[in-house]
Short mmCIF file of C-alpha atoms in Angstrom, two decimals:
data_model
loop_
_atom_site.label_atom_id
_atom_site.label_comp_id
_atom_site.label_asym_id
_atom_site.label_seq_id
_atom_site.Cartn_x
_atom_site.Cartn_y
_atom_site.Cartn_z
CA MET A 497 -13.04 -33.85 20.26
CA THR A 498 -10.99 -31.04 21.81
CA GLU A 499 -9.35 -30.33 18.45
CA ALA A 500 -12.72 -30.20 16.69
CA THR A 501 -14.14 -27.88 19.36
CA ASP A 502 -11.15 -25.52 19.20
CA LEU A 503 -11.28 -25.50 15.40
CA ALA A 504 -15.01 -24.71 15.44
CA ALA A 505 -14.55 -21.83 17.87
CA PHE A 506 -11.67 -20.38 15.82
CA LEU A 507 -13.66 -20.52 12.56
CA ARG A 508 -16.66 -18.81 14.17
CA ALA A 509 -14.47 -16.08 15.62
CA ARG A 510 -12.65 -15.31 12.37
CA ARG A 511 -15.91 -15.37 10.38
CA GLY A 512 -17.44 -12.89 12.80
CA GLU A 513 -14.63 -10.39 12.24
CA LEU A 514 -15.08 -10.08 8.46
CA ARG A 515 -17.52 -7.91 6.54
CA PRO A 516 -18.70 -8.75 3.01
CA ARG A 517 -16.76 -5.86 1.50
CA ASP A 518 -13.55 -7.17 3.10
CA VAL A 519 -13.71 -10.23 0.85
CA GLY A 520 -15.17 -8.63 -2.27
CA LEU A 521 -18.82 -9.51 -1.66
CA PRO A 522 -21.63 -6.95 -2.01
CA GLU A 523 -23.16 -5.46 1.12
CA THR A 524 -26.78 -6.53 1.52
CA ALA A 525 -29.52 -5.64 3.99
CA ARG A 526 -28.70 -5.11 7.66
CA ARG A 527 -27.58 -8.31 9.37
CA ARG A 528 -28.78 -9.56 12.70
CA THR A 529 -25.26 -10.61 13.67
CA PRO A 530 -21.89 -9.17 12.57
CA GLY A 531 -19.55 -10.95 10.21
CA LEU A 532 -19.93 -13.18 7.18
CA ARG A 533 -22.64 -15.79 6.89
CA ARG A 534 -21.67 -19.46 6.84
CA GLN A 535 -22.95 -19.70 3.27
CA GLU A 536 -20.59 -16.92 2.21
CA VAL A 537 -17.54 -18.59 3.75
CA ALA A 538 -18.45 -21.87 2.08
CA LEU A 539 -18.85 -20.09 -1.26
CA LEU A 540 -15.48 -18.37 -0.94
CA ALA A 541 -13.75 -21.59 0.07
CA GLY A 542 -15.42 -23.69 -2.63
CA ILE A 543 -16.93 -26.23 -0.21
CA SER A 544 -20.52 -27.18 0.57
CA VAL A 545 -22.47 -25.20 3.12
CA GLU A 546 -23.39 -28.38 4.98
CA TYR A 547 -19.73 -29.40 5.27
CA TYR A 548 -18.74 -25.99 6.64
CA VAL A 549 -21.66 -25.90 9.11
CA ARG A 550 -20.57 -29.27 10.48
CA MET A 551 -17.04 -27.93 11.05
CA GLU A 552 -18.38 -24.94 12.98
CA GLN A 553 -20.47 -27.34 15.06
CA ALA A 554 -17.45 -29.58 15.79
CA ARG A 555 -19.01 -32.49 13.89
CA GLY A 556 -17.83 -34.60 10.99
CA PRO A 557 -14.41 -35.89 9.91
CA ARG A 558 -11.15 -33.98 10.16
CA PRO A 559 -10.84 -31.53 7.24
CA SER A 560 -8.12 -32.11 4.67
CA ALA A 561 -5.15 -29.82 4.17
CA GLN A 562 -6.69 -28.64 0.89
CA VAL A 563 -9.88 -27.58 2.67
CA LEU A 564 -7.90 -25.80 5.36
CA GLY A 565 -5.94 -23.91 2.72
CA ALA A 566 -9.16 -22.81 1.05
CA LEU A 567 -10.58 -21.66 4.39
CA ALA A 568 -7.40 -19.75 5.22
CA ARG A 569 -7.76 -17.81 1.95
CA ALA A 570 -11.51 -17.29 2.36
CA LEU A 571 -11.13 -15.95 5.91
CA MET A 572 -8.06 -13.86 4.97
CA LEU A 573 -5.96 -15.37 7.76
CA THR A 574 -2.53 -14.04 8.64
CA GLY A 575 0.44 -16.40 8.57
CA ASP A 576 0.17 -17.07 12.32
CA GLU A 577 -3.59 -17.66 12.10
CA ARG A 578 -3.16 -20.02 9.17
CA ASP A 579 -0.56 -22.05 11.09
CA TYR A 580 -2.90 -22.23 14.09
CA LEU A 581 -5.72 -23.43 11.83
CA TYR A 582 -3.60 -26.29 10.51
CA ARG A 583 -2.24 -27.31 13.91
CA THR A 584 -5.67 -27.23 15.54
CA ALA A 585 -7.01 -29.50 12.80
CA GLY A 586 -4.13 -31.93 13.36
CA HIS A 587 -2.08 -31.09 10.26
CA ARG A 588 1.49 -29.94 9.79
CA THR A 589 1.74 -26.30 8.85
CA PRO A 590 2.49 -25.83 5.14
CA GLU A 591 5.73 -24.29 4.01
CA THR A 592 5.58 -20.83 2.50
CA VAL A 593 6.37 -21.49 -1.15
CA GLY A 594 5.46 -18.17 -2.72
CA PRO A 595 4.57 -14.54 -2.04
CA ASN A 596 1.46 -14.11 0.09
CA ARG A 597 -1.29 -12.31 -1.85
CA VAL A 598 -3.99 -12.25 0.83
CA VAL A 599 -4.48 -8.76 2.30
CA SER A 600 -6.06 -8.84 5.76
CA SER A 601 -9.06 -6.69 6.60
CA ALA A 602 -7.01 -4.84 9.23
CA VAL A 603 -4.35 -3.88 6.69
CA ARG A 604 -7.05 -2.73 4.26
CA THR A 605 -8.43 -0.51 7.00
CA VAL A 606 -4.98 0.99 7.55
CA LEU A 607 -4.63 1.57 3.82
CA ASP A 608 -7.95 3.44 3.56
CA SER A 609 -7.15 5.52 6.65
CA MET A 610 -4.04 6.96 4.99
CA VAL A 611 -6.07 9.30 2.77
CA PRO A 612 -5.12 11.93 1.54
CA LEU A 613 -1.79 10.15 1.05
CA PRO A 614 -1.72 7.82 -1.97
CA ALA A 615 -0.87 4.31 -0.79
CA TYR A 616 -0.93 0.78 -2.16
CA ILE A 617 0.17 -2.72 -1.15
CA VAL A 618 2.51 -4.99 -3.09
CA ASP A 619 3.55 -8.56 -2.47
CA ALA A 620 7.17 -9.72 -2.47
CA GLY A 621 7.05 -10.11 -6.26
CA TYR A 622 5.75 -6.54 -6.82
CA GLU A 623 2.18 -7.48 -7.69
CA VAL A 624 -0.14 -4.66 -6.59
CA LEU A 625 -2.71 -6.25 -4.28
CA ALA A 626 -4.73 -3.31 -2.93
CA TRP A 627 -4.76 0.48 -3.06
CA ASN A 628 -6.64 3.44 -1.67
CA ARG A 629 -8.60 5.86 -3.84
CA CYS A 630 -5.84 8.49 -3.79
CA ALA A 631 -3.43 6.06 -5.46
CA VAL A 632 -5.63 5.61 -8.55
CA PRO A 633 -4.39 8.78 -10.33
CA PHE A 634 -0.83 7.43 -10.00
CA ILE A 635 -1.18 3.69 -10.67
CA GLY A 636 -4.51 3.64 -12.50
CA ASP A 637 -7.73 1.79 -11.74
CA LEU A 638 -6.60 -1.83 -11.58
CA THR A 639 -9.95 -3.40 -10.71
CA THR A 640 -10.43 -5.03 -14.11
CA MET A 641 -6.79 -5.92 -14.69
CA PRO A 642 -5.55 -9.51 -14.11
CA GLY A 643 -3.15 -9.94 -11.22
CA ALA A 644 -0.16 -10.68 -13.45
CA GLU A 645 -0.71 -7.39 -15.27
CA ARG A 646 -0.66 -5.46 -11.99
CA ASN A 647 3.03 -6.13 -11.58
CA MET A 648 5.23 -3.06 -11.08
CA VAL A 649 8.35 -4.72 -12.47
CA ARG A 650 6.53 -5.50 -15.72
CA TRP A 651 5.40 -1.87 -15.92
CA ILE A 652 8.96 -0.62 -15.58
CA PHE A 653 10.63 -2.90 -18.12
CA ARG A 654 7.88 -2.83 -20.75
CA GLN A 655 8.86 0.76 -21.46
CA ALA A 656 10.53 1.06 -24.85
CA ALA A 657 14.32 1.18 -24.92
CA ASP A 658 14.20 4.70 -26.36
CA ASP A 659 11.67 5.98 -23.82
CA PRO A 660 12.98 9.33 -22.48
CA ARG A 661 12.41 8.15 -18.90
CA TRP A 662 15.46 5.91 -19.25
CA ASP A 663 17.57 9.07 -19.60
CA ASP A 664 16.49 10.16 -16.12
CA ALA A 665 19.05 9.18 -13.47
CA GLU A 666 16.40 8.85 -10.79
CA ALA A 667 14.25 6.52 -12.91
CA LEU A 668 17.26 4.36 -13.76
CA SER A 669 18.27 4.19 -10.09
CA PHE A 670 14.74 3.12 -9.17
CA ALA A 671 14.81 0.39 -11.83
CA ARG A 672 18.19 -0.85 -10.59
CA SER A 673 17.05 -1.00 -6.96
CA THR A 674 13.84 -2.78 -7.99
CA VAL A 675 15.82 -5.51 -9.76
CA ALA A 676 18.10 -5.86 -6.74
CA ASP A 677 15.06 -6.26 -4.49
CA LEU A 678 13.49 -8.78 -6.88
CA ARG A 679 16.68 -10.85 -6.71
CA ALA A 680 16.29 -10.98 -2.92
CA THR A 681 12.72 -12.25 -3.42
CA TYR A 682 13.98 -14.79 -5.98
CA ALA A 683 16.28 -16.22 -3.30
CA ARG A 684 13.58 -16.26 -0.59
CA TYR A 685 11.16 -18.24 -2.76
CA PRO A 686 13.35 -20.65 -4.76
CA GLY A 687 11.48 -22.38 -7.56
CA ASN A 688 8.27 -20.39 -7.08
CA PRO A 689 6.52 -20.40 -10.49
CA SER A 690 5.30 -16.77 -10.40
CA VAL A 691 8.63 -15.26 -9.36
CA THR A 692 10.71 -17.53 -11.61
CA GLY A 693 8.32 -16.94 -14.51
CA LEU A 694 8.54 -13.16 -14.11
CA VAL A 695 12.34 -13.21 -14.13
CA THR A 696 12.49 -15.59 -17.12
CA GLU A 697 9.99 -13.48 -19.07
CA LEU A 698 11.88 -10.24 -18.52
CA LEU A 699 15.26 -11.78 -19.27
CA GLY A 700 13.86 -12.71 -22.68
CA THR A 701 11.97 -9.48 -23.43
CA SER A 702 13.97 -6.67 -21.83
CA PRO A 703 17.71 -6.26 -22.54
CA ARG A 704 17.86 -3.57 -19.87
CA PHE A 705 16.43 -5.94 -17.25
CA ALA A 706 18.87 -8.64 -18.36
CA GLN A 707 21.77 -6.20 -17.95
CA LEU A 708 20.69 -5.17 -14.45
CA TRP A 709 19.98 -8.79 -13.44
CA ALA A 710 23.46 -9.82 -14.57
CA ALA A 711 24.95 -7.25 -12.18
CA GLN A 712 24.01 -9.61 -9.30
CA ASP A 713 22.98 -6.73 -7.03
CA VAL A 714 20.90 -7.77 -4.01
CA ALA A 715 19.19 -5.18 -1.81
CA VAL A 716 15.82 -5.05 -0.08
CA ARG A 717 13.72 -2.00 -1.06
CA ARG A 718 14.29 1.15 0.97
CA THR A 719 12.62 4.55 1.07
CA HIS A 720 13.40 6.86 -1.85
CA ARG A 721 12.33 10.21 -3.29
CA LYS A 722 10.26 10.55 -6.43
CA GLN A 723 9.12 13.30 -8.79
CA VAL A 724 5.99 12.78 -10.87
CA PRO A 725 4.63 15.33 -13.38
CA HIS A 726 0.89 15.96 -13.01
CA PRO A 727 -0.99 17.51 -15.96
CA GLU A 728 -2.86 19.99 -13.75
CA LEU A 729 -0.90 20.26 -10.50
CA GLY A 730 2.64 20.44 -11.84
CA VAL A 731 5.62 18.37 -10.66
CA LEU A 732 4.88 16.49 -7.44
CA ASP A 733 7.93 15.89 -5.24
CA PHE A 734 7.46 13.34 -2.46
CA GLU A 735 9.05 10.51 -0.50
CA CYS A 736 8.05 6.89 -1.15
CA GLN A 737 7.90 5.40 2.32
CA VAL A 738 8.01 1.59 2.41
CA LEU A 739 6.26 -0.06 5.38
CA ASP A 740 6.90 -3.77 5.84
CA ILE A 741 4.12 -6.14 6.94
CA PRO A 742 6.14 -8.94 8.60
CA ASP A 743 3.41 -11.61 8.74
CA THR A 744 2.92 -11.65 4.97
CA ASP A 745 6.14 -10.31 3.43
CA GLN A 746 3.97 -7.59 1.89
CA ARG A 747 4.69 -3.86 1.84
CA ILE A 748 2.63 -0.71 1.96
CA ILE A 749 4.09 1.97 -0.29
CA VAL A 750 3.02 5.43 0.81
CA TYR A 751 3.59 8.71 -1.05
CA CYS A 752 4.50 11.14 1.72
CA ALA A 753 4.56 14.94 1.38
CA ALA A 754 5.11 17.37 4.24
CA PRO A 755 2.05 19.42 5.26
CA GLY A 756 2.10 22.93 3.85
CA THR A 757 4.15 22.02 0.77
CA SER A 758 2.80 22.33 -2.75
CA THR A 759 2.79 18.54 -3.10
CA GLY A 760 0.96 18.15 0.20
CA GLU A 761 -1.68 20.57 -1.05
CA ALA A 762 -1.86 18.67 -4.35
CA PHE A 763 -2.48 15.40 -2.47
CA ARG A 764 -5.30 17.09 -0.55
CA ARG A 765 -6.92 18.29 -3.78
CA ILE A 766 -6.58 14.84 -5.35
CA ALA A 767 -8.25 13.30 -2.28
CA GLU A 768 -11.16 15.75 -2.52
CA ALA A 769 -11.58 15.03 -6.24
CA THR A 770 -11.55 11.24 -5.75
CA GLU A 771 -14.04 11.50 -2.87
CA GLY A 772 -16.38 13.52 -5.05
CA ALA A 773 -16.07 11.00 -7.89
CA ALA A 774 -16.81 8.11 -5.51
CA ALA A 775 -19.91 9.88 -4.20
CA ARG A 776 -21.40 10.30 -7.67
#
């Protein structure tokens, strides 16, 4: 009974911290209480409303590991919160078998607060998970693109072999360091289908990737400088700052320009333009 009571209290607390927009649901009329409704959590987790209500009321049988996994995703739990959920329900915590693709509401808030700096979040396999509005001019609007197509490594190595960007030393260095970082991910998640599939695909489709992979370089991504030509604002020179999120093995990539520089002013103008577009 104690386990069921603790589980119920934890579910209610986490549900109360989320807003519909945090989980991709539309905002509706004003709510009498903060947080998601029970019906919304049940919908996101793929379980019946009655079953979920009984859990929050500390009634009914112990939930299965599959149900707990669905609830962890629906409530956007961190790694520590997910482990607590499993233990409280009397289950062993699951092993981490692949990159975590759940972005917490707190991290999304941090991401949005970085405006006017372009910023986006990638998982350990370089899939872009979330971005702020200032990043759209640089990475595109990915809202309608499948997750697998949001992968930065695919973007890099789908460029034609004769693309002039491969003649740029900085671009080649970035590609080399990306492959070295991907190899580190490959070792952290042995046998993971998404990571293994990405490597296998690129080995078969990109001779340049195959050459860099064969070099056996291993190095976790570090900060680097980047120059990007903009059709209206000229060449933008900035630092790509990489911020690790330890709980999820995710990273926030931020384009940083010093205040008062031409690139800093360009970022400010981009932010104003994207805000105006969002308001229309």
